[in-house]
Structure formats: structure tokens, C-alpha cells
């Protein structure tokens, strides 16, 4: 089988879709086909290989994966900058090796030490290795004059936190800003990557699990921890990922153009709708909103102006987007209509197809068991928000629906794409006992367009959202 080729990364390295078309001498549809297949013919492979190596990248020949960025001396491009926040844990020393590896990949690195990290490594060693001033004190007047913490936070292409200790993760999840590291995490608008490292019991503690979920939901990327021996001598999950892996992930995130959807407007629907039966009961479903929220966060992180229309969920409001909270399908439709015009609409909400014809304003009484053992509810169909967007005079340029199917996923989802007149359908198989998708952190989808069906591997909903947002950016040629 041909090796999978990551055409998104190659396109970014070459400078965008048009640059890739120019290199290959093909049109946009050929590029879309290559991306859909995840592979390229041999003659295309060698053209891409030559173009990348001519630009100073080190590339593996078999799958064209980029091992190393262009040499600073030969590159005309400003190198992406990683702000490396080093937390106070025994794994802090690995930050130095990670910094060196990131530099080898063509990234600039600026270090920030927390107070407790300075117990493990010195600012001098970080500054000497990175060739940059190492910041370590929020209230240093000199630093504030030279580069305020807000500017420092915004100047990076990626903020990398390693080791992300339980304490640092908890403070970030709470939104504290009581030192330079947490202030940067609150002030930054660039992607954040955390590499957790801690004792296995601390990693498995419900408080850390909850903090991690909050951070992920806000779009923060995580790498690790892995299983193995930890510094405290206990074996389990809590060991920080290896510097080479952290550096490679940082490279991937930092070289992405985070503002690839700047200037675009997007509507995302998420979560369930609830349809009242009476003043205390309702019809709803198990949607948690995780998938829709992750997509909204991923689009906003790439610079899109996002309106997230959400049914009732237990998720925190993500930053940097407009959240419209609704209850019923009719509320959701009104909010979607009000958010038009938009370049992009993604309907990830699990909208109730029916509502009770006449919801009672008072609590319905139980039937009298002596005379009547059945309770009848009369249902009427709800408006179809996705289909209405598809037919609207202000139809978004890219309209993406979801299809939650329990069987015949491809056939049913393809029919749904036609019926609802959307450009893409994201089909997921739901309801399996071992993987209901509803409520879980992972998803496994097929992306169906007019010309192709892509089978994406199982991944975190946040990863899926990132991948989808990158595909959308490519669709707009940015
Ligand atoms: O929220 P999570 O727990 O993270 O779970 C994610 C998810 C399973 C809810 C999500 O991945 C998903 O599949 N969302 C769509 C669920 C759904 O209602 O699918 P459907 O096949 O019934 O609807 C097809 C499409 O039409 C969807 O885009 C839906 O938003 C839209 N629709 C449906 C009915 C309606 N009245 N209006 C709509 O807009």
C-alpha cells in the first residue's frame, strides 16, 4: 500500500495551495483529489520532493514527511517563534534538549521559567541555548519596558508548556494570572501545546482529569503523557513525552499559519436541542456539544469570526467567539438565520426532528390508571436548519452538515448530503455500546463531498476539528 502523504503540511511548507499547483502544474481539483486520497503518484512525489528540498527542507522520500525546516541562513522566511514555558518539575531539564531540537527544525525559541522551574534549571542555561533573553519575572520593570507580557504572549507562533505540571494545568484551567507563565497563557491568542508530566496518581486524579478536559475543550493541544517509569519511581501514565516527539509536534503547530481563516465568518451549531413536553419535562438527546465546540474553537483559532449556536451543554463558553445559547430547534434556526451572511456554516448540532405539538404550560398529570393506561403525545416536525441554510438566498459558500447514522453510514449520509444541499457531510456512526460518539472525546468519521469520500482514522474530537478547519482553509485557498 502507498504511504500516506500529509499534503496539508507540504502545502504549508510550499506556501499554500496556489504554490503547490504551480509546482505540480495542475489545477485545484487535482490537488483536492490528492488530498482526498492521501497519496500521490510517483512522478508527483518526486516533484514535491524536489520542490521541498530546493527550499531547504529535509524530507523523507517514502512518505514525504518533513523532518527539518529550512536552514535559517538560506531561508528568506521569518522563522516561526515558540515561546517555551518551562514548568517546575523534574522533567524541566528536558526542555533544553527540546529547545535544541526545535531550533534544528528551523524554529526560534524564547524561554520563560516559572519560579519553581528555576529550582531545576537556570535562566542562564536557557538564554545561552536559545540565544534569547529568558523571561522569568512578571513584575520586572525592565522586561515590562522592553517587552510587556501581552506583547510577549502575542509574538509567538506557538506557546509550548513543558513540563505541564498538575499545578500549572490547574492554574491555567482556572484562568489565574499570578505569574508570567499563567499571564501569557491567558493573554495569548496563538495555539498552545502542553506536555504534561507528573506522578501517575496525580495524572489520574479527577481534578487533573477535569482540568485537562477544560484545557482541551478550549483548544489547547496536548502531547502525552506516556506510560513508563516516572521520576518518583512509580510506574504508570505520567511520564513526559520525549523531546524529539514534542519538538516535532511543536514544529507542526508552529508552522501552520494560524490565521488562515482571517476575514472569514462562520456559523457552527452544537449540542442538543430540548423540546418541552410540559413545564418540567422535555425531549432531548445525548449530544454533549464537544464536537461542535471543538470545531468552533479550531475555526476561531485560525482567525475566523465565529458564531457558535449551542443547545444546553455543560461546557464552558470558549474564548474568542460569539456564543448564542438556545433551547429549541426553532430558537436555533432563528439564531442561525440571524447570523447570516456567513462564509462557512457547520451544523454539528443534534437537532430534535420533532417537537410536541402543544407543550403544556403546567406539569402534566399522570393518567388515571383505572381508566387509561396510555399517554399520547402528538409530535410535529421541527424546521431543518441545515436544509434551510442550503436553500437560503444567503447560502454560506461552504455548507457542512453532519450525519449521525447507526447503519449504512455511507449510503445514508450521501443521501443526506444531496437532500440537504450541503457541500460536505461529516458522517459518524453513532450509538454503538462501546463507542457511542455522543458524549465521548473521540470520533471516527467519513468526509463526503461531491467528488470524494475520505475515511479519517479515529481521533480526538479536538484533533478532528483541527483537521477539518485546515481542510476548510485549503478549500478557501488560504
Ligand atoms: O455533541 P457530541 O457529544 O460531541 O456528539 C457529536 C455528534 C454525534 C452530535 C455530532 O458528531 C453529529 O453527528 N451531529 C449531528 C447529529 C444529527 O442530528 O445528525 P442527523 O443525521 O440527524 O442530522 C443531519 C444534519 O442535519 C446535521 O448536520 C444536523 O445538525 C442537521 N439538522 C438535523 C435536523 C434538523 N431539524 N435540523 C438540522 O439542522
Coordinates of C-alpha atoms and ligand atoms in Angstrom, one line a residue:
X1 CA 0.0 0.0 0.0
X2 CA 1.2 3.5 -0.8
X3 CA 2.5 5.5 2.2
X4 CA 0.1 8.2 3.5
X5 CA 1.3 11.6 2.4
X6 CA 0.4 14.6 4.6
X7 CA -0.4 17.1 1.8
X8 CA -1.5 19.7 4.3
X9 CA 1.9 20.0 5.8
X10 CA 3.6 20.0 2.4
X11 CA 1.2 22.7 1.1
X12 CA 2.0 24.9 4.1
X13 CA 5.8 24.4 3.6
X14 CA 5.5 25.3 -0.1
X15 CA 3.5 28.4 0.7
X16 CA -0.1 27.5 0.1
X17 CA -2.4 25.8 -2.4
X18 CA -1.5 28.0 -5.4
X19 CA 2.2 27.5 -4.8
X20 CA 1.6 23.7 -4.8
X21 CA -0.5 23.9 -8.0
X22 CA 2.4 25.9 -9.6
X23 CA 5.0 23.3 -8.5
X24 CA 2.9 20.5 -9.9
X25 CA 1.5 22.3 -12.9
X26 CA -2.0 21.1 -12.1
X27 CA -5.4 22.7 -11.2
X28 CA -7.2 22.9 -7.9
X29 CA -9.3 19.8 -8.4
X30 CA -6.2 17.6 -8.9
X31 CA -4.9 18.9 -5.6
X32 CA -8.2 18.2 -3.9
X33 CA -8.1 14.6 -5.3
X34 CA -4.6 14.0 -3.9
X35 CA -5.7 15.3 -0.5
X36 CA -8.8 13.2 -0.5
X37 CA -6.7 10.1 -1.4
X38 CA -3.9 11.0 1.0
X39 CA -1.4 9.8 -1.7
X40 CA 0.2 11.0 -4.9
X41 CA 1.5 9.2 -8.0
X42 CA 5.3 8.6 -8.2
X43 CA 6.1 11.4 -10.6
X44 CA 4.2 13.9 -8.4
X45 CA 6.0 12.6 -5.4
X46 CA 9.4 13.4 -6.9
X47 CA 8.3 16.9 -8.0
X48 CA 7.2 17.6 -4.4
X49 CA 10.4 16.1 -3.0
X50 CA 12.5 18.3 -5.3
X51 CA 10.5 21.4 -4.5
X52 CA 10.7 20.9 -0.8
X53 CA 14.4 20.1 -0.7
X54 CA 15.1 23.1 -3.0
X55 CA 13.5 25.2 -0.3
X56 CA 15.8 23.8 2.3
X57 CA 13.5 21.2 3.9
X58 CA 14.8 17.8 4.8
X59 CA 12.2 15.3 3.6
X60 CA 11.7 11.6 3.9
X61 CA 11.5 10.1 0.4
X62 CA 9.0 7.4 1.1
X63 CA 6.1 9.5 2.6
X64 CA 7.4 13.0 2.0
X65 CA 7.3 13.7 5.8
X66 CA 9.2 16.9 6.6
X67 CA 12.0 16.1 9.1
X68 CA 13.6 19.5 9.3
X69 CA 12.7 23.1 8.3
X70 CA 14.8 25.3 6.0
X71 CA 18.2 26.5 7.3
X72 CA 18.0 30.0 8.8
X73 CA 20.9 31.1 6.7
X74 CA 19.2 30.2 3.4
X75 CA 15.6 30.9 4.3
X76 CA 14.1 34.2 3.4
X77 CA 11.1 33.4 5.6
X78 CA 10.9 34.7 9.1
X79 CA 11.3 31.7 11.3
X80 CA 8.3 30.7 13.5
X81 CA 8.8 31.5 17.1
X82 CA 8.0 29.1 20.0
X83 CA 7.5 30.6 23.5
X84 CA 8.8 27.8 25.7
X85 CA 7.2 28.0 29.2
X86 CA 9.2 25.7 31.5
X87 CA 7.2 24.4 34.5
X88 CA 8.7 23.3 37.8
X89 CA 9.1 19.6 37.6
X90 CA 12.0 17.1 37.4
X91 CA 11.4 16.8 33.6
X92 CA 12.3 20.6 33.2
X93 CA 15.8 19.6 32.2
X94 CA 14.3 18.0 29.0
X95 CA 13.2 21.5 27.9
X96 CA 16.8 22.3 27.0
X97 CA 17.0 19.3 24.6
X98 CA 13.6 20.1 23.2
X99 CA 14.6 23.7 22.6
X100 CA 17.7 22.5 20.7
X101 CA 15.7 20.1 18.6
X102 CA 13.1 22.8 17.8
X103 CA 16.0 25.0 16.7
X104 CA 17.3 22.2 14.4
X105 CA 13.8 22.1 12.9
X106 CA 14.1 25.8 12.0
X107 CA 12.1 27.3 14.9
X108 CA 13.2 30.3 17.0
X109 CA 12.8 29.6 20.8
X110 CA 12.3 32.1 23.6
X111 CA 12.3 30.7 27.2
X112 CA 10.0 31.6 30.1
X113 CA 10.8 30.0 33.5
X114 CA 8.3 29.7 36.3
X115 CA 9.6 30.3 39.8
X116 CA 9.7 26.6 40.6
X117 CA 11.3 25.7 37.2
X118 CA 14.2 27.9 38.3
X119 CA 14.8 25.4 41.1
X120 CA 15.6 22.8 38.3
X121 CA 17.4 24.8 35.6
X122 CA 18.8 28.3 35.4
X123 CA 17.6 31.2 33.2
X124 CA 21.2 31.5 32.1
X125 CA 21.3 28.0 30.6
X126 CA 18.0 28.6 28.7
X127 CA 19.2 32.0 27.5
X128 CA 22.6 30.6 26.4
X129 CA 21.0 27.7 24.5
X130 CA 18.2 29.8 22.8
X131 CA 20.4 32.8 22.2
X132 CA 17.5 34.9 23.5
X133 CA 16.7 36.6 26.8
X134 CA 15.0 34.2 29.2
X135 CA 12.0 35.7 30.9
X136 CA 11.2 34.8 34.5
X137 CA 9.5 37.6 36.4
X138 CA 6.1 39.2 35.6
X139 CA 6.9 42.3 37.6
X140 CA 10.4 43.1 36.2
X141 CA 10.2 46.7 35.2
X142 CA 12.9 46.2 32.6
X143 CA 11.1 43.4 30.9
X144 CA 7.8 45.4 31.0
X145 CA 9.6 48.3 29.3
X146 CA 11.4 46.1 26.8
X147 CA 8.6 43.7 26.0
X148 CA 5.3 43.7 28.0
X149 CA 3.8 40.3 28.9
X150 CA 1.0 40.9 26.4
X151 CA 3.4 41.5 23.5
X152 CA 5.5 38.6 24.6
X153 CA 2.3 36.4 24.6
X154 CA 1.2 37.6 21.2
X155 CA 4.7 37.5 19.5
X156 CA 4.8 33.7 19.4
X157 CA 3.5 31.3 16.7
X158 CA 3.2 28.7 19.4
X159 CA 3.3 28.6 23.2
X160 CA 4.7 25.3 24.4
X161 CA 4.4 24.4 28.1
X162 CA 6.7 21.7 29.3
X163 CA 6.6 20.0 31.7
X164 CA 3.0 20.9 32.2
X165 CA 2.7 20.1 35.9
X166 CA -0.6 19.4 37.7
X167 CA -0.3 22.8 39.4
X168 CA 0.4 24.7 36.2
X169 CA -2.5 22.9 34.4
X170 CA -4.9 23.6 37.3
X171 CA -3.9 27.3 37.3
X172 CA -4.3 27.6 33.6
X173 CA -7.7 25.8 33.7
X174 CA -8.9 28.3 36.4
X175 CA -7.7 31.3 34.3
X176 CA -5.3 32.5 37.0
X177 CA -2.7 35.1 36.0
X178 CA -0.5 35.3 39.1
X179 CA 2.9 34.9 37.4
X180 CA 4.4 35.5 33.9
X181 CA 3.7 31.9 32.7
X182 CA -0.1 31.9 33.5
X183 CA -0.4 35.5 32.4
X184 CA 1.0 34.5 29.0
X185 CA -1.4 31.6 28.8
X186 CA -4.3 33.9 29.5
X187 CA -3.2 36.6 27.1
X188 CA -2.0 34.6 24.1
X189 CA -4.1 34.3 21.0
X190 CA -1.7 31.7 19.4
X191 CA -2.0 27.9 19.7
X192 CA -0.8 26.3 23.0
X193 CA 0.8 22.9 23.3
X194 CA 1.1 21.3 26.7
X195 CA 3.4 18.3 27.5
X196 CA 2.1 17.1 30.9
X197 CA 4.5 15.3 33.3
X198 CA 3.6 14.2 36.8
X199 CA 3.1 11.4 39.3
X200 CA 0.7 8.7 37.8
X201 CA -1.7 9.2 40.8
X202 CA -1.8 12.9 40.2
X203 CA -2.4 12.4 36.5
X204 CA -5.3 10.0 37.2
X205 CA -6.8 12.3 39.9
X206 CA -10.3 13.5 39.0
X207 CA -9.2 17.1 39.5
X208 CA -6.4 16.8 36.9
X209 CA -8.8 14.9 34.5
X210 CA -11.3 17.7 34.8
X211 CA -8.6 20.4 34.3
X212 CA -7.2 18.5 31.3
X213 CA -10.7 18.3 29.7
X214 CA -11.3 22.0 30.2
X215 CA -8.0 22.9 28.6
X216 CA -8.6 20.5 25.7
X217 CA -12.0 21.9 25.2
X218 CA -10.5 25.4 24.9
X219 CA -8.5 24.2 22.0
X220 CA -5.2 23.6 23.9
X221 CA -3.2 20.8 22.3
X222 CA -1.7 18.0 24.5
X223 CA 1.1 15.6 23.9
X224 CA 1.5 12.7 26.3
X225 CA 2.0 11.8 29.0
X226 CA 3.2 8.3 28.2
X227 CA 3.4 5.2 30.2
X228 CA 6.6 4.1 32.0
X229 CA 8.9 4.9 34.9
X230 CA 8.3 8.3 36.4
X231 CA 10.8 10.4 38.3
X232 CA 9.2 9.5 41.6
X233 CA 9.8 5.8 41.0
X234 CA 6.2 4.9 40.3
X235 CA 5.2 3.2 37.0
X236 CA 2.1 4.4 35.1
X237 CA 0.9 7.2 32.9
X238 CA 2.5 10.5 33.8
X239 CA 5.9 10.4 32.1
X240 CA 6.5 13.3 29.8
X241 CA 6.8 12.6 26.0
X242 CA 10.2 12.5 24.5
X243 CA 11.9 15.8 23.4
X244 CA 12.0 14.6 19.8
X245 CA 8.3 14.0 19.7
X246 CA 7.5 17.3 21.5
X247 CA 9.7 19.2 19.1
X248 CA 8.1 17.5 16.0
X249 CA 4.6 18.3 17.3
X250 CA 5.6 21.9 18.1
X251 CA 7.0 22.3 14.6
X252 CA 3.8 21.0 13.0
X253 CA 1.7 23.5 15.1
X254 CA 4.0 26.5 14.8
X255 CA 4.5 26.4 11.0
X256 CA 0.8 26.2 10.5
X257 CA -0.5 29.6 9.5
X258 CA -2.8 30.2 12.5
X259 CA -4.7 33.0 10.8
X260 CA -5.6 31.0 7.7
X261 CA -9.3 31.9 8.1
X262 CA -8.8 35.6 8.9
X263 CA -11.6 37.7 7.4
X264 CA -14.0 34.7 7.1
X265 CA -17.2 34.4 9.1
X266 CA -18.5 31.1 10.3
X267 CA -21.7 29.7 12.0
X268 CA -21.3 26.5 14.0
X269 CA -24.3 24.7 15.6
X270 CA -23.6 22.4 18.5
X271 CA -25.1 20.3 21.3
X272 CA -28.7 19.0 21.5
X273 CA -31.9 21.0 21.3
X274 CA -34.5 20.4 24.0
X275 CA -38.2 20.4 23.1
X276 CA -40.6 21.0 26.0
X277 CA -43.4 18.5 26.8
X278 CA -44.6 20.5 29.7
X279 CA -43.2 23.0 32.2
X280 CA -40.8 20.4 33.7
X281 CA -40.3 17.7 31.0
X282 CA -38.6 17.7 27.6
X283 CA -37.4 15.7 24.6
X284 CA -33.6 15.8 24.1
X285 CA -30.7 13.6 23.2
X286 CA -27.2 12.7 24.4
X287 CA -25.2 15.3 22.4
X288 CA -22.5 16.9 24.7
X289 CA -21.6 19.7 22.3
X290 CA -17.9 18.5 22.4
X291 CA -17.6 18.1 18.6
X292 CA -19.3 21.3 17.7
X293 CA -17.4 23.4 20.3
X294 CA -14.1 21.9 19.2
X295 CA -14.8 22.9 15.6
X296 CA -15.8 26.4 16.6
X297 CA -12.6 26.8 18.6
X298 CA -10.5 25.5 15.7
X299 CA -12.1 27.9 13.3
X300 CA -11.7 30.8 15.7
X301 CA -8.0 29.9 16.4
X302 CA -7.4 30.3 12.6
X303 CA -8.8 33.8 12.7
X304 CA -12.4 33.2 11.6
X305 CA -15.1 35.3 13.2
X306 CA -17.3 32.5 14.7
X307 CA -20.9 32.5 15.9
X308 CA -21.4 29.3 18.0
X309 CA -25.1 28.5 18.4
X310 CA -25.4 25.9 21.1
X311 CA -28.1 24.0 22.8
X312 CA -27.9 23.3 26.5
X313 CA -24.5 21.7 27.3
X314 CA -22.1 21.5 30.3
X315 CA -19.2 23.1 28.5
X316 CA -17.5 26.4 29.4
X317 CA -18.0 29.2 26.8
X318 CA -14.9 29.2 24.6
X319 CA -13.0 32.4 24.3
X320 CA -12.7 34.5 21.1
X321 CA -16.1 33.7 19.6
X322 CA -19.7 34.7 19.9
X323 CA -21.8 32.1 21.8
X324 CA -25.5 32.2 21.3
X325 CA -27.3 29.8 23.8
X326 CA -30.6 28.3 22.7
X327 CA -33.0 25.7 23.8
X328 CA -35.3 24.5 21.0
X329 CA -34.8 23.8 17.3
X330 CA -36.8 26.9 16.4
X331 CA -34.6 29.0 18.6
X332 CA -31.5 27.5 16.9
X333 CA -33.0 28.2 13.4
X334 CA -33.7 31.8 14.3
X335 CA -30.2 32.3 15.7
X336 CA -28.7 30.7 12.5
X337 CA -30.8 32.9 10.3
X338 CA -29.7 36.0 12.3
X339 CA -26.0 35.1 11.9
X340 CA -26.2 35.2 8.1
X341 CA -24.5 36.1 5.9
X342 CA -21.5 33.8 6.6
X343 CA -18.8 32.2 4.5
X344 CA -18.9 28.9 6.4
X345 CA -21.7 27.1 8.2
X346 CA -21.1 23.8 10.1
X347 CA -24.1 22.1 11.6
X348 CA -22.8 19.7 14.2
X349 CA -25.9 20.0 16.5
X350 CA -28.1 17.1 17.2
X351 CA -31.4 18.9 16.5
X352 CA -34.6 17.2 17.6
X353 CA -36.5 16.3 14.4
X354 CA -39.9 16.6 16.2
X355 CA -41.4 18.7 19.0
X356 CA -44.6 18.3 21.0
X357 CA -47.4 19.9 19.0
X358 CA -48.6 21.8 22.1
X359 CA -46.4 21.8 25.1
X360 CA -48.3 22.2 28.3
X361 CA -47.6 25.3 30.4
X362 CA -48.4 23.3 33.6
X363 CA -46.9 19.9 34.6
X364 CA -49.0 17.2 33.0
X365 CA -50.7 14.9 35.4
X366 CA -50.2 11.1 35.4
X367 CA -53.1 9.3 33.6
X368 CA -55.7 7.8 35.8
X369 CA -54.7 4.1 35.8
X370 CA -58.2 2.9 36.4
X371 CA -59.5 4.3 33.1
X372 CA -56.4 5.0 30.9
X373 CA -53.0 3.3 30.8
X374 CA -51.5 5.2 27.9
X375 CA -50.3 8.7 27.5
X376 CA -50.3 10.1 23.9
X377 CA -48.0 12.9 22.8
X378 CA -48.7 14.5 19.4
X379 CA -45.4 15.4 17.6
X380 CA -44.9 17.8 14.7
X381 CA -41.8 18.2 12.6
X382 CA -39.2 20.8 13.5
X383 CA -37.6 23.1 10.9
X384 CA -34.4 21.7 9.3
X385 CA -31.7 24.3 10.0
X386 CA -29.1 22.7 7.6
X387 CA -31.6 22.3 4.8
X388 CA -32.8 25.9 5.3
X389 CA -29.2 27.2 5.1
X390 CA -28.8 25.2 1.9
X391 CA -31.8 26.8 0.3
X392 CA -31.2 30.3 1.6
X393 CA -30.5 33.3 -0.7
X394 CA -27.6 33.9 1.6
X395 CA -26.3 30.3 1.4
X396 CA -22.9 30.1 3.0
X397 CA -20.1 29.5 0.5
X398 CA -19.2 26.3 2.3
X399 CA -22.0 24.4 4.0
X400 CA -21.1 21.4 6.1
X401 CA -23.6 19.0 7.7
X402 CA -23.1 16.1 10.0
X403 CA -24.8 12.8 9.7
X404 CA -25.3 10.7 12.8
X405 CA -26.0 7.2 11.5
X406 CA -26.4 3.8 13.1
X407 CA -26.2 1.7 9.9
X408 CA -25.5 2.0 6.2
X409 CA -23.4 5.1 7.1
X410 CA -22.1 5.9 3.6
X411 CA -25.4 5.4 1.8
X412 CA -27.5 7.3 4.3
X413 CA -25.0 10.2 4.7
X414 CA -24.6 10.6 0.9
X415 CA -28.3 10.8 0.5
X416 CA -28.4 13.3 3.3
X417 CA -25.8 15.5 1.6
X418 CA -28.0 15.6 -1.6
X419 CA -31.2 16.1 0.3
X420 CA -29.9 18.9 2.5
X421 CA -27.9 20.5 -0.4
X422 CA -24.7 20.8 1.6
X423 CA -21.1 20.7 0.2
X424 CA -19.7 18.3 2.7
X425 CA -21.2 15.8 5.1
X426 CA -19.2 14.6 8.0
X427 CA -20.6 11.1 8.6
X428 CA -20.2 9.4 12.0
X429 CA -21.5 6.1 13.2
X430 CA -23.2 6.6 16.5
X431 CA -24.9 4.6 19.2
X432 CA -22.5 1.6 19.5
X433 CA -22.3 0.4 23.1
X434 CA -18.5 0.6 23.1
X435 CA -18.3 3.9 21.2
X436 CA -21.5 6.0 21.2
X437 CA -19.7 9.1 19.8
X438 CA -22.3 11.1 21.6
X439 CA -20.6 12.4 24.7
X440 CA -17.2 10.8 24.1
X441 CA -13.9 12.6 23.4
X442 CA -13.2 10.7 20.2
X443 CA -14.8 10.4 16.8
X444 CA -14.3 8.4 13.6
X445 CA -15.7 10.0 10.5
X446 CA -16.0 9.9 6.8
X447 CA -15.8 13.2 5.0
X448 CA -18.1 13.1 2.0
X449 CA -18.0 15.7 -0.8
X450 CA -19.4 15.7 -4.3
X451 CA -16.2 14.1 -5.7
X452 CA -14.7 12.1 -2.9
X453 CA -15.2 10.1 0.3
X454 CA -12.3 10.3 2.8
X455 CA -12.1 7.8 5.7
X456 CA -10.4 9.6 8.6
X457 CA -8.9 7.4 11.4
X458 CA -10.3 7.5 14.9
X459 CA -9.0 10.6 16.7
X460 CA -9.8 13.1 19.4
X461 CA -12.7 15.4 18.6
X462 CA -10.3 18.4 19.0
X463 CA -7.9 16.8 16.5
X464 CA -10.7 16.2 14.1
X465 CA -11.8 19.8 14.5
X466 CA -8.2 21.0 13.7
X467 CA -8.0 18.8 10.6
X468 CA -11.4 19.9 9.4
X469 CA -10.5 23.6 10.0
X470 CA -7.3 23.1 7.9
X471 CA -9.3 21.5 5.1
X472 CA -11.7 24.4 5.2
X473 CA -8.8 26.9 5.0
X474 CA -7.5 24.9 2.0
X475 CA -10.9 25.0 0.3
X476 CA -10.8 28.8 0.5
X477 CA -7.2 28.6 -0.9
X478 CA -5.7 30.2 2.2
Ligands
LIG1 O1 -22.1 16.6 20.7 P1 -21.2 15.4 20.9 O2 -21.4 14.6 22.1 O3 -19.7 15.8 20.7 O4 -21.5 14.4 19.7 C1 -21.3 14.8 18.4 C2 -22.4 14.4 17.4 C3 -22.6 12.9 17.4 C4 -23.7 15.1 17.9 C5 -22.0 15.0 16.0 O5 -20.8 14.4 15.6 C6 -23.1 14.8 15.0 O6 -23.2 13.8 14.4 N1 -24.0 15.8 14.8 C7 -25.2 15.7 14.0 C8 -26.3 14.9 14.7 C9 -27.6 14.8 13.9 O7 -28.6 15.3 14.4 O8 -27.5 14.2 12.8 P2 -28.7 13.9 11.8 O9 -28.2 12.9 10.8 O10 -30.0 13.7 12.5 O11 -28.8 15.3 11.0 C10 -28.2 15.6 9.8 C11 -27.7 17.1 9.8 O12 -28.9 17.9 9.7 C12 -26.9 17.5 10.9 O13 -25.9 18.4 10.4 C13 -27.9 18.3 11.8 O14 -27.3 19.3 12.6 C14 -28.8 18.9 10.8 N2 -30.2 19.0 11.3 C15 -31.0 17.9 11.6 C16 -32.3 18.1 11.9 C17 -32.8 19.4 12.0 N3 -34.1 19.7 12.3 N4 -32.0 20.5 11.6 C18 -30.8 20.3 11.3 O15 -30.0 21.3 11.0

